[in-house]
Tab-separated table of C-alpha atoms (C1' of nucleotides) in Angstrom:
chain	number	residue	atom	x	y	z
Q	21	UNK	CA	-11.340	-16.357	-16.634
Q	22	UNK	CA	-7.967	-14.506	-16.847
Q	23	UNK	CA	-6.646	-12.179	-19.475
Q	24	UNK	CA	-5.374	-8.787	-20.474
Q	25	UNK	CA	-7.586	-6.056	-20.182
Q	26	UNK	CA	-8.500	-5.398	-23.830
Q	27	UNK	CA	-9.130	-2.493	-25.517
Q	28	UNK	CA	-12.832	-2.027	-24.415
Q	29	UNK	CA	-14.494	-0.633	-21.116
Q	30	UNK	CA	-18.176	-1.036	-19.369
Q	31	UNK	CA	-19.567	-1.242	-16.240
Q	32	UNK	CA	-20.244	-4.263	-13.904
Q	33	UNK	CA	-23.540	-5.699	-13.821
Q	34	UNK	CA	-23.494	-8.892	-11.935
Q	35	UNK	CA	-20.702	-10.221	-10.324
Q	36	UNK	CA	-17.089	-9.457	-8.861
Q	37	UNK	CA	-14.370	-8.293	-11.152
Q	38	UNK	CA	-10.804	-7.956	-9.531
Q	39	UNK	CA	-7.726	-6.235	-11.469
Q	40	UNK	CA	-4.280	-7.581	-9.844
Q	41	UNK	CA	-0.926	-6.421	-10.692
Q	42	UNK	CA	1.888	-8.902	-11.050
Q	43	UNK	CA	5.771	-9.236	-10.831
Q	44	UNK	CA	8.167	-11.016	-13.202
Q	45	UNK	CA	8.755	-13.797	-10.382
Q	46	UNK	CA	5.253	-14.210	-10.179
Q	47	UNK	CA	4.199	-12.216	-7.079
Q	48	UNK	CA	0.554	-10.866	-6.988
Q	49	UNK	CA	-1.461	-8.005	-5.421
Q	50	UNK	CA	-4.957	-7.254	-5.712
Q	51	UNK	CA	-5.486	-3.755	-6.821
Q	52	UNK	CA	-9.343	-3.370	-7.419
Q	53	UNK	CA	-12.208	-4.744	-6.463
Q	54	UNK	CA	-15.139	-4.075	-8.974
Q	55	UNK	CA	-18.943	-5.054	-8.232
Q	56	UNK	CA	-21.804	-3.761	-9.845
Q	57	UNK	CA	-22.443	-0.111	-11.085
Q	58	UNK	CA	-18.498	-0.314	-11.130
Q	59	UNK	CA	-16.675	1.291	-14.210
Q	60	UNK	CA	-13.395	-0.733	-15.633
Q	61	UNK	CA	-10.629	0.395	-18.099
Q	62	UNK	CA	-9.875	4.440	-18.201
Q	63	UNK	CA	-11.311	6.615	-21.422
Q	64	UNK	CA	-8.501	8.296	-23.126
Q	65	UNK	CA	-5.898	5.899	-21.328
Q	66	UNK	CA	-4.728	2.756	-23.952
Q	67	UNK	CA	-2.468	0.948	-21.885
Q	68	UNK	CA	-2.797	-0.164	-18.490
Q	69	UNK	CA	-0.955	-3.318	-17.464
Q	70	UNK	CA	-3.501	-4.851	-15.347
Q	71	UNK	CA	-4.778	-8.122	-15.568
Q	72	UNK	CA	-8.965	-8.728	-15.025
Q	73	UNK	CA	-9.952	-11.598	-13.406
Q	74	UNK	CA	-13.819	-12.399	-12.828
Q	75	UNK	CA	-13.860	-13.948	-9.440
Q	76	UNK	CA	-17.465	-15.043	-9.708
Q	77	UNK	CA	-19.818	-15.156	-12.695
Q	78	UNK	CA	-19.941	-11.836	-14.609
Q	79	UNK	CA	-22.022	-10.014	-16.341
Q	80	UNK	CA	-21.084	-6.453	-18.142
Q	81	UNK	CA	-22.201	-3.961	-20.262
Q	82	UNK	CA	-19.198	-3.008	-22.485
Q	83	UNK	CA	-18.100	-0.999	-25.052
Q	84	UNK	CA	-14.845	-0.552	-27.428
Q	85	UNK	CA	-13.001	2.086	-26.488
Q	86	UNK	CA	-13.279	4.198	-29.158
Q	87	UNK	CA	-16.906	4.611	-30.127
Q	88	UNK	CA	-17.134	5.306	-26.377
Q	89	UNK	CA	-14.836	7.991	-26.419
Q	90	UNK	CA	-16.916	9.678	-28.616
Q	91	UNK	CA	-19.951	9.349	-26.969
Q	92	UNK	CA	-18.029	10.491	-23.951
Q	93	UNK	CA	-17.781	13.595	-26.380
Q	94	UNK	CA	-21.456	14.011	-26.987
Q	95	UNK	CA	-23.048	13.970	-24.034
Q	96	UNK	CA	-20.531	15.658	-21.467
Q	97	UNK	CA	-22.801	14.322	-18.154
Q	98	UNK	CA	-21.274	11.076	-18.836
Q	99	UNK	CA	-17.918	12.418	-18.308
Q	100	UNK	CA	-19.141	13.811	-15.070
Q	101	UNK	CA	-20.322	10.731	-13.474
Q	102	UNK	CA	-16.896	9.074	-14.672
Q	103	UNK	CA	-15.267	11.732	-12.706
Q	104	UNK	CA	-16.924	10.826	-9.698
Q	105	UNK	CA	-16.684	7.171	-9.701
Q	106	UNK	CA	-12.784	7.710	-10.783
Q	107	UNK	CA	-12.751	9.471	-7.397
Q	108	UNK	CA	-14.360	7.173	-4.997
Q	109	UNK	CA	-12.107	4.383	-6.829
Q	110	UNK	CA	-9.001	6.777	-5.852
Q	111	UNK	CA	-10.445	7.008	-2.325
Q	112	UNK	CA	-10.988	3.659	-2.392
Q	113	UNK	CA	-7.262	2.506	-3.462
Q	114	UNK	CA	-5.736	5.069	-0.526
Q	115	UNK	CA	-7.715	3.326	2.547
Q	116	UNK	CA	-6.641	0.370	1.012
Q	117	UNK	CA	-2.785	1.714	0.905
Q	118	UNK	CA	-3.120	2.490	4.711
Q	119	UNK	CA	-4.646	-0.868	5.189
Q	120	UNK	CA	-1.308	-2.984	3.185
Q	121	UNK	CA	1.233	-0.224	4.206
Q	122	UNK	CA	0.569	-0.360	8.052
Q	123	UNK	CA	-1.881	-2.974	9.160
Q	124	UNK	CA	-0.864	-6.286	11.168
Q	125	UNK	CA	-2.269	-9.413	9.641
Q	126	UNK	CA	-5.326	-9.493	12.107
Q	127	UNK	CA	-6.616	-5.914	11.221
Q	128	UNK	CA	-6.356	-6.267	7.590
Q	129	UNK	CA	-8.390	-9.613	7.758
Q	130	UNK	CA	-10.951	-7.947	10.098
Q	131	UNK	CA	-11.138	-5.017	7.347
Q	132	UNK	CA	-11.100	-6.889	4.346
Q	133	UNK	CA	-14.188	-8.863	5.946
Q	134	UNK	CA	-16.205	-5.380	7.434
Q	135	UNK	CA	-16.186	-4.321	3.690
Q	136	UNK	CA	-18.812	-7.206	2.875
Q	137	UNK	CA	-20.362	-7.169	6.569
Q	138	UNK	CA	-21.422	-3.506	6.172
Q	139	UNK	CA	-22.969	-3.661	2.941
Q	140	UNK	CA	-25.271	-5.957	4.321
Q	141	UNK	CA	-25.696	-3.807	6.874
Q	142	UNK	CA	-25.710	-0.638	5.304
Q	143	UNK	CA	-28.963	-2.368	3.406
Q	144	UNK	CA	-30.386	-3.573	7.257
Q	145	UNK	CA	-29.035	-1.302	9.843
Q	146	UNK	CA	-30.829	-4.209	11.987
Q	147	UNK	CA	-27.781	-6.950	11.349
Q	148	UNK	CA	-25.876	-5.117	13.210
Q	149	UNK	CA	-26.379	-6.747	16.411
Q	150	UNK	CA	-27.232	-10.320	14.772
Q	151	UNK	CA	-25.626	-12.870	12.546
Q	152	UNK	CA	-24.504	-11.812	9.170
Q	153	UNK	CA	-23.650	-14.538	7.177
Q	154	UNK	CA	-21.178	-14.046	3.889
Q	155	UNK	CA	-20.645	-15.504	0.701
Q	156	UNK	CA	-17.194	-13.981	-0.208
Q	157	UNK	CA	-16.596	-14.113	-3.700
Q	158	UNK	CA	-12.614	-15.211	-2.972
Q	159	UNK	CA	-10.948	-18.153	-1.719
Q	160	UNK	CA	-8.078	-17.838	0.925
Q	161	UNK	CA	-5.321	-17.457	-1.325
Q	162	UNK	CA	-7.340	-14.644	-3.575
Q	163	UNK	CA	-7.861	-13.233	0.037
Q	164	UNK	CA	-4.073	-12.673	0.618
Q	165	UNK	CA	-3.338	-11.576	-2.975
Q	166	UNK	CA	-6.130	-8.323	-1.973
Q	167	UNK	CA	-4.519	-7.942	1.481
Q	168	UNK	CA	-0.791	-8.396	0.728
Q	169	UNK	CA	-0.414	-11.926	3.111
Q	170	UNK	CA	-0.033	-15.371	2.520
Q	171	UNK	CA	-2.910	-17.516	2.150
Q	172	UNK	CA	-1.333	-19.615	5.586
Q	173	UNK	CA	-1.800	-16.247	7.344
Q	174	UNK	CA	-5.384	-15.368	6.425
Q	175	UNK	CA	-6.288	-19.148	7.470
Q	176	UNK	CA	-4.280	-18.751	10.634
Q	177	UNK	CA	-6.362	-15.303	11.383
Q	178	UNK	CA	-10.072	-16.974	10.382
Q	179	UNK	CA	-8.917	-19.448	12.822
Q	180	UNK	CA	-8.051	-17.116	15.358
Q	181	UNK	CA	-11.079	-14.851	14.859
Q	182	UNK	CA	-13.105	-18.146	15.112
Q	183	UNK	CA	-11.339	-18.952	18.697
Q	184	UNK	CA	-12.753	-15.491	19.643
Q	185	UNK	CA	-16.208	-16.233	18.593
Q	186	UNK	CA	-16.495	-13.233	16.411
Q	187	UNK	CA	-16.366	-15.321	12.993
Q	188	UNK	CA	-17.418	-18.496	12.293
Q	189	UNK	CA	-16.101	-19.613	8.758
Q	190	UNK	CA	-18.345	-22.376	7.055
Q	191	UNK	CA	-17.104	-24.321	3.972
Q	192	UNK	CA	-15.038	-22.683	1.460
Q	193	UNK	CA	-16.263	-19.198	0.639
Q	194	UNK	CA	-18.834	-19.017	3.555
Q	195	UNK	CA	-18.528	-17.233	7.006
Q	196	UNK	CA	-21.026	-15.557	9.832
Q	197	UNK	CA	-19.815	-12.405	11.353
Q	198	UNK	CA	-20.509	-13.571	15.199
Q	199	UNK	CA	-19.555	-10.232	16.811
Q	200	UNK	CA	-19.955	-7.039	13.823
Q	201	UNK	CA	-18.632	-4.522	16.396
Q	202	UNK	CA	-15.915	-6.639	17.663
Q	203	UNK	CA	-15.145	-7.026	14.228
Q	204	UNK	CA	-15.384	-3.527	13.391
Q	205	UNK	CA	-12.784	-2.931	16.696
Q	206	UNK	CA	-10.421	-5.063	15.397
Q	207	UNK	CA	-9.957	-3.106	11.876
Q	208	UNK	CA	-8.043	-0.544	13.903
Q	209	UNK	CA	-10.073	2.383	12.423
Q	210	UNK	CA	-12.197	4.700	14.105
Q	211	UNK	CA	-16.135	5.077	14.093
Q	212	UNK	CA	-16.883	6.281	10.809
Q	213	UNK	CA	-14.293	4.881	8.522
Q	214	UNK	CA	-14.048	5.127	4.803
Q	215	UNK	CA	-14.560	2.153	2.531
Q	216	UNK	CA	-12.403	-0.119	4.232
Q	217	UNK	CA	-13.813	-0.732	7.695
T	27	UNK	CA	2.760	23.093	7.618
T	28	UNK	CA	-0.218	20.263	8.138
T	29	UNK	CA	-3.914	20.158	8.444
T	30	UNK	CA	-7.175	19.296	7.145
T	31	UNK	CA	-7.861	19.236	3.455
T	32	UNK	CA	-10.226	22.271	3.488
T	33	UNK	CA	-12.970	23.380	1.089
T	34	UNK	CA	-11.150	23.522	-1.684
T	35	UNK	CA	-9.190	22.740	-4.869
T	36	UNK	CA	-6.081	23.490	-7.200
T	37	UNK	CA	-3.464	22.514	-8.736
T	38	UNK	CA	0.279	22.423	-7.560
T	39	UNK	CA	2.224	24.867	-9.201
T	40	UNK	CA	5.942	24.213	-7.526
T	41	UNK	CA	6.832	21.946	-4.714
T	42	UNK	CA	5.603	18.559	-3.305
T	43	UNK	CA	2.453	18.049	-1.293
T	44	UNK	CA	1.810	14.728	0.286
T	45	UNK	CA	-1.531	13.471	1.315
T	46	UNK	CA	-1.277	10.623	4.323
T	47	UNK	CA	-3.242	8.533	6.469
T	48	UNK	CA	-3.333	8.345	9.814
T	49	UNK	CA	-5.038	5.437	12.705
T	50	UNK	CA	-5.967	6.340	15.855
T	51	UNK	CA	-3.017	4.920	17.085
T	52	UNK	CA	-0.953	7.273	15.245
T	53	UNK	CA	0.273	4.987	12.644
T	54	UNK	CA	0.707	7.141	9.437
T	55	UNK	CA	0.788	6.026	6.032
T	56	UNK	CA	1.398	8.446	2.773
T	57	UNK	CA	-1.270	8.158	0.020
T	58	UNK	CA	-0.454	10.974	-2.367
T	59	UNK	CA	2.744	12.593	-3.998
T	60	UNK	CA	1.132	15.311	-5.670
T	61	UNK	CA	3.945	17.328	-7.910
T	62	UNK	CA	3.623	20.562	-9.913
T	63	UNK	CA	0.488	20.209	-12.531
T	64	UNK	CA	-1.383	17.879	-10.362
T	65	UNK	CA	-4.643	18.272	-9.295
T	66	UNK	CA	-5.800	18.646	-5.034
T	67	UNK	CA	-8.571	17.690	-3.865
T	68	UNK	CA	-12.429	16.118	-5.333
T	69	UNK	CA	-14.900	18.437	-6.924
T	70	UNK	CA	-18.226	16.613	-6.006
T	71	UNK	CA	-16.859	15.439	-2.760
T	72	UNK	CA	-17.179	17.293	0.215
T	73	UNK	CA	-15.391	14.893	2.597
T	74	UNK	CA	-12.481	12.578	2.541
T	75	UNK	CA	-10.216	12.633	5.436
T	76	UNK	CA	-6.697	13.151	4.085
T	77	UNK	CA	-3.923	15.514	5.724
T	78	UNK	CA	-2.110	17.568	3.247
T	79	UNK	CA	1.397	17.863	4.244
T	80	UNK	CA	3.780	20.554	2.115
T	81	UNK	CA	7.151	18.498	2.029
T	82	UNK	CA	8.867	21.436	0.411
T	83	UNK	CA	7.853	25.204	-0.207
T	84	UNK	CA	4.756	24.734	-2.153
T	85	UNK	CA	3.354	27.181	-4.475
T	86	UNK	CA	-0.853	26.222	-5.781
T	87	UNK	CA	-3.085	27.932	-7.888
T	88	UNK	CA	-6.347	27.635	-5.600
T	89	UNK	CA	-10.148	27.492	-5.883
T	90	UNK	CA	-13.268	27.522	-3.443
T	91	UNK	CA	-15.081	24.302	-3.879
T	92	UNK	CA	-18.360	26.101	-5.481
T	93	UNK	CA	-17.048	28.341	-7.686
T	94	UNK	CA	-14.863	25.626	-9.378
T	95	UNK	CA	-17.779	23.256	-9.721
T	96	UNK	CA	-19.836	26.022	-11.529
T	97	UNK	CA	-16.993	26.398	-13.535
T	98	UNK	CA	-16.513	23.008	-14.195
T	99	UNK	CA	-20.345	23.007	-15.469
T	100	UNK	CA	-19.663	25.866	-17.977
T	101	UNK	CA	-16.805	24.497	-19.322
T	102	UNK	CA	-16.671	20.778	-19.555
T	103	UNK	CA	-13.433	20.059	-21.809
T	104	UNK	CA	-11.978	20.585	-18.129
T	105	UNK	CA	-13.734	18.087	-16.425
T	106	UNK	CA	-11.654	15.516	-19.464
T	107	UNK	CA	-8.943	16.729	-18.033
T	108	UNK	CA	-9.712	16.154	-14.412
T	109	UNK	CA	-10.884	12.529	-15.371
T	110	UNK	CA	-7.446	12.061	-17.276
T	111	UNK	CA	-5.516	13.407	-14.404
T	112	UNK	CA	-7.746	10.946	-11.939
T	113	UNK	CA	-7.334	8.202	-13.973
T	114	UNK	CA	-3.521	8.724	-13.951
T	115	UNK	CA	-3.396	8.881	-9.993
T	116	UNK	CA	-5.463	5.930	-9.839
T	117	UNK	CA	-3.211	3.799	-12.194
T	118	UNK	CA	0.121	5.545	-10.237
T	119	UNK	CA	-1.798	4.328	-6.592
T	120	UNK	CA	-2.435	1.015	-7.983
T	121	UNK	CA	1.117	0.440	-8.724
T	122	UNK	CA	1.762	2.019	-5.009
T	123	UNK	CA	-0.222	-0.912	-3.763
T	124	UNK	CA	1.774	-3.642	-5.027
T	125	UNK	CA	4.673	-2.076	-3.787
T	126	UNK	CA	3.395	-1.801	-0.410
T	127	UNK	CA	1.589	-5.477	-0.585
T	128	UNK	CA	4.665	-7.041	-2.389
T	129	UNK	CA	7.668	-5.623	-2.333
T	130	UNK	CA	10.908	-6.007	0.012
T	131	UNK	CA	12.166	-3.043	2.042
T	132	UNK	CA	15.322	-3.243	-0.808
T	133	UNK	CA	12.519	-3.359	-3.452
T	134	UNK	CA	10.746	-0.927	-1.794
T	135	UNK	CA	14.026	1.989	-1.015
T	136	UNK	CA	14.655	1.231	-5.061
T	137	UNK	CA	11.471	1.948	-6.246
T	138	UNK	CA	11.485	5.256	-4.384
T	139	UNK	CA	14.593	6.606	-5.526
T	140	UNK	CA	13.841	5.290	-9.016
T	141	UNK	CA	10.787	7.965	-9.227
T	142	UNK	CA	13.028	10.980	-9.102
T	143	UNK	CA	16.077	9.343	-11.019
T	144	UNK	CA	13.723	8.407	-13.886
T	145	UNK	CA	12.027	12.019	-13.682
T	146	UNK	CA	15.637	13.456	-14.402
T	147	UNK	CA	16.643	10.587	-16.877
T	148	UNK	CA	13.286	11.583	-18.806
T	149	UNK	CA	14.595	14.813	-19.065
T	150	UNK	CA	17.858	13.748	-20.357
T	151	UNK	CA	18.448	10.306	-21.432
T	152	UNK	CA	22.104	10.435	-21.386
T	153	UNK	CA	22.196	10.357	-17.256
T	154	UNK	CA	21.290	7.123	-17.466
T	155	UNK	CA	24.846	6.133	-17.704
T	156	UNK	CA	25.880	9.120	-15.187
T	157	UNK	CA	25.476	9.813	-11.923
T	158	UNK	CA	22.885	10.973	-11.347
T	159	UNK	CA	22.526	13.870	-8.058
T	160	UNK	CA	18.722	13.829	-6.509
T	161	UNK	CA	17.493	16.348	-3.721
T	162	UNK	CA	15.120	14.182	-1.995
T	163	UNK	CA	11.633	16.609	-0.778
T	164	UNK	CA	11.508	13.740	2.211
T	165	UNK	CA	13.203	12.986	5.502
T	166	UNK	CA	13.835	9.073	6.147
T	167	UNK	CA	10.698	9.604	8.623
T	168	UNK	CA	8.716	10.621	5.800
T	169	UNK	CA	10.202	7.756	3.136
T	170	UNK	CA	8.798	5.215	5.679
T	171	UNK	CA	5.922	6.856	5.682
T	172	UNK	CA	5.662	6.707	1.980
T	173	UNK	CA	6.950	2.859	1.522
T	174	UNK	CA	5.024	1.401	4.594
T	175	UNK	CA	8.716	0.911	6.391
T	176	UNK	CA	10.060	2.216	9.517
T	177	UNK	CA	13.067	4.907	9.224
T	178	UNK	CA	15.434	2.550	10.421
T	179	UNK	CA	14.874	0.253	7.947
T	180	UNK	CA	14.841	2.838	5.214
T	181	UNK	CA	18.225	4.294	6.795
T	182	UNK	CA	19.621	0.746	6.378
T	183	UNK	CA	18.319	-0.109	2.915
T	184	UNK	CA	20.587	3.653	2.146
T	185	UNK	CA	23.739	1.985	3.686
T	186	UNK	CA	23.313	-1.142	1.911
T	187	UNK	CA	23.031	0.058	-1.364
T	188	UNK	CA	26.029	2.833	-0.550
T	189	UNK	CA	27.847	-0.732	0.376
T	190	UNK	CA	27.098	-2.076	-2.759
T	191	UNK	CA	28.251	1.215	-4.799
T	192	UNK	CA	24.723	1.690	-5.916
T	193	UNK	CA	23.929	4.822	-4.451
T	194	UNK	CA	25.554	7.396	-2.150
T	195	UNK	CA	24.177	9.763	0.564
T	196	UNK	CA	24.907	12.979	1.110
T	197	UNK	CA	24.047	14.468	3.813
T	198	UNK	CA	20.357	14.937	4.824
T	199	UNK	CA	18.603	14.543	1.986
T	200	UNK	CA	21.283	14.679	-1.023
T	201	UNK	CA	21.178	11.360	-2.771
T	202	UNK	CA	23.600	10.711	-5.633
T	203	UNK	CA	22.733	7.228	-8.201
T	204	UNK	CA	25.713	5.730	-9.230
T	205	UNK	CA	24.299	2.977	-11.140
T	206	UNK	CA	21.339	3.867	-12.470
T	207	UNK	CA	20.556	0.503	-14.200
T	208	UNK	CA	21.795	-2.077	-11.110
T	209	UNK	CA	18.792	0.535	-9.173
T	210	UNK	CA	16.561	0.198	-11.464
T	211	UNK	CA	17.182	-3.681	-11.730
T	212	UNK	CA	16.932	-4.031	-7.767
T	213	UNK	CA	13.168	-1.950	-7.617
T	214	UNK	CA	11.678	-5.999	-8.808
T	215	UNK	CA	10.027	-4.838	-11.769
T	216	UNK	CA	10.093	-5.266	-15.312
T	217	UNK	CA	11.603	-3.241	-17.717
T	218	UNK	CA	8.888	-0.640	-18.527
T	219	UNK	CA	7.553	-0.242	-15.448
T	220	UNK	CA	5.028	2.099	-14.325
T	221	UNK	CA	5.113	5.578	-12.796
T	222	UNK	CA	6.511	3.596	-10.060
T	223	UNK	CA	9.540	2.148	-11.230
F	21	DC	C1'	-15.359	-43.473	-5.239
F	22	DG	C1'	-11.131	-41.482	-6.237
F	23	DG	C1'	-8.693	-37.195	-7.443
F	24	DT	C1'	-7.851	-32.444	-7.460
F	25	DA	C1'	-8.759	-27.937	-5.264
F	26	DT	C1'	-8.778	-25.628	-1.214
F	27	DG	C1'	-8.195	-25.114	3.632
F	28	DT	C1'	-5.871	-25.949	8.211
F	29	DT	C1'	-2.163	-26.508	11.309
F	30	DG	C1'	2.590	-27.004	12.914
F	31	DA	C1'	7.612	-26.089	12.937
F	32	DC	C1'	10.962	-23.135	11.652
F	33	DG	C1'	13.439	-19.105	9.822
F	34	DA	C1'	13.993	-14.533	7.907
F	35	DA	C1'	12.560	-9.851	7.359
F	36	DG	C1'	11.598	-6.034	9.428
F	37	DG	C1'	10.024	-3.418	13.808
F	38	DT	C1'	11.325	-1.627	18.341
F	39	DC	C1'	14.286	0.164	21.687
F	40	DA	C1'	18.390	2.334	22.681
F	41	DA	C1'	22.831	4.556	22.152
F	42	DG	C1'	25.645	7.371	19.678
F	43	DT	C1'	26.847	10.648	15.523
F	44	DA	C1'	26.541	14.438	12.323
F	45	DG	C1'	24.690	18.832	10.410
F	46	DG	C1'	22.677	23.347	10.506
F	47	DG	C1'	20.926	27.138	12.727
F	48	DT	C1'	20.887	30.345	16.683
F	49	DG	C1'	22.449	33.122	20.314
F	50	DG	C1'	26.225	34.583	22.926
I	7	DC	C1'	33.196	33.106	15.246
I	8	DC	C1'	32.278	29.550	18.247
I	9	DA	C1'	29.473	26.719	21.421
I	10	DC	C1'	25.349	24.748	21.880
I	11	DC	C1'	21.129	22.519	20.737
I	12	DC	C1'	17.803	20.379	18.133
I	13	DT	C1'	16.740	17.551	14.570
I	14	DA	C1'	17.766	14.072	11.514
I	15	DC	C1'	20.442	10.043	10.624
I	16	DT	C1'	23.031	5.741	11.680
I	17	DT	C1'	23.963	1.471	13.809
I	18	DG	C1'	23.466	-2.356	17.011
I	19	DA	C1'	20.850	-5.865	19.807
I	20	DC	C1'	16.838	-8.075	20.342
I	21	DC	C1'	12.172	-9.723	19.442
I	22	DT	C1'	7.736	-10.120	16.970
I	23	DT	C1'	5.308	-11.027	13.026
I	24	DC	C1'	4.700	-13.136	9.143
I	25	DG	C1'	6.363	-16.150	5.231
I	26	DT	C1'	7.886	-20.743	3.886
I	27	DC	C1'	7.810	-25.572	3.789
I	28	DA	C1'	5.472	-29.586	4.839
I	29	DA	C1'	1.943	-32.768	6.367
I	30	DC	C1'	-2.625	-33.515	6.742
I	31	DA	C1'	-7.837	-32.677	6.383
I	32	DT	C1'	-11.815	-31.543	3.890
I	33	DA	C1'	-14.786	-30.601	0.197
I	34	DC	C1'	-16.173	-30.556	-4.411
I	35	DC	C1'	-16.391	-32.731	-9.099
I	36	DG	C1'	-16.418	-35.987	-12.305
DNA sequence: CGGTATGTTGACGAAGGTCAAGTAGGGTGG
DNA sequence: CCACCCTACTTGACCTTCGTCAACATACCG
């Protein structure tokens, strides 16, 4: 599924949405990743050229833009929690800018896969010294578009973190996370880190 | 002047403020331009770890944290505001990322300059066929910083487009457009562009 | 069972980073 | 007013990283 962002906005329920940006000659970057409880398309804002592109099966809860702007109007709360989530987004896309402005190949890999590893084990603080296995919802070349790389150079770095025995890819879309905290050293952030590793 | 964001928030009245990045190993990376009328800082988040750097003289209407959040209860046509102003930086970072993720170095230099020619072109269409004199807030240090580039390479991307009668330094941080449109054409994007060229 | 998508690996080259030397302004103290 | 110094800027030489092109492998789907 691929498309314009249309004049409507709603939250993720199920699923992966990911907004990219592209250039005339075709070049693509990634510039949101949106999973459930996740907000899409601005309030007040008509034009954003984004395009929307469900990586796995979606489902949303939308609305058309206008009716929502006036129940944005009623109930002001609403607006609130917008606020918020607008901010964590805006957190969100600076750790990222770090991550494409001044990351090596390996790091941004090793972050782009801590973001799934430690939701997991955010949910089971236990993982953290096991086997965490992944079901990313991106192939290789999706994978570069949301790091900034060729898809050749994400392979070449699964390989490499395989050789290391801290990943261990598996099919298409599946890896184990050998090693978290070797992982987690190779993202090149310290300890607490925001939402990128 | 440099340090922690502290408890608080406002608005930039005159001058630049930057917010960056930094890794342990030093490595910086800019994630905020913030110009007079925008907004510093998250109500409803205590921490994010940003330094605020004031490029230029800075002049900002300030609040505690508290205060401004009971405010911003009372008085909720501001919060709209906040969540326009939000939604604005997140659209102006998004269009950062694909810069950083995508672009050249020449892309990159181009889009830079293009942000302050276009500010003064806004102001007066009829530059667009003049030259067009900017007084850059930034050292080439702090343009890497902001494009993901080291100041060598920035320093060279300013030679070659004074080679090819583009643009011309002057002195520090004087920067004159010649050809507004051959800049404009070089930043890689298409004609309407967003707030980054 | 064959075909298309996706992934891996190798060889090579180009873009940009690093290191190093030298230059140019701008401000300060003599 | 001039000499000096400190900071920013420029330019060159070299090297690393990553992108590109290409061949091949694997997996998924009809």
């Amino acid at each position: 599924m691929d498309g314009e962002v249309p004049d409507f906005v709603g939250t993720v329920l199920t699923g992966t949405v990911s907004l990219t940006k592209i250039m005339p000659d075709g070049r693509i970057q990634m510039v949101a990743m949106l999973r459930p409880g996740n907000f899409l398309g601005h309030p007040y804002r008509a034009k954003s050229s984004y395009n929307a592109v469900a990586s796995t099966s979606v489902v949303m809860c939308g609305f058309r833009r206008k009716p929502f702007e006036r129940l944005l109007r009623k109930i002001p709360e609403l607006g609130q929690g917008l606020l918020e989530q607008s901010s964590n987004e805006l957190d969100a896309a600076r750790d990222w800018m770090l991550l494409l402005g001044r990351k090596t190949a390996r790091e941004k890999v090793a972050s782009f896969l801590i973001i799934f590893a430690r939701e997991k084990v955010t949910q089971d603080p236990s993982l953290m010294k096991k086997q965490i296995y992944l079901d990313l919802p991106y192939t290789r070349a999706e994978i570069g578009d949301f790091l900034g790389l060729s898809l050749e150079t994400v392979s070449r770095q699964f390989s490499a973190f395989k050789d290391d025995s801290v990943v261990d890819p598996d099919g298409k879309r599946g890896v184990t996370v050998v090693d978290y905290p070797a992982l987690l050293a190779e993202t090149g952030n310290d300890a607490d880190g925001g939402w990128l590793a």
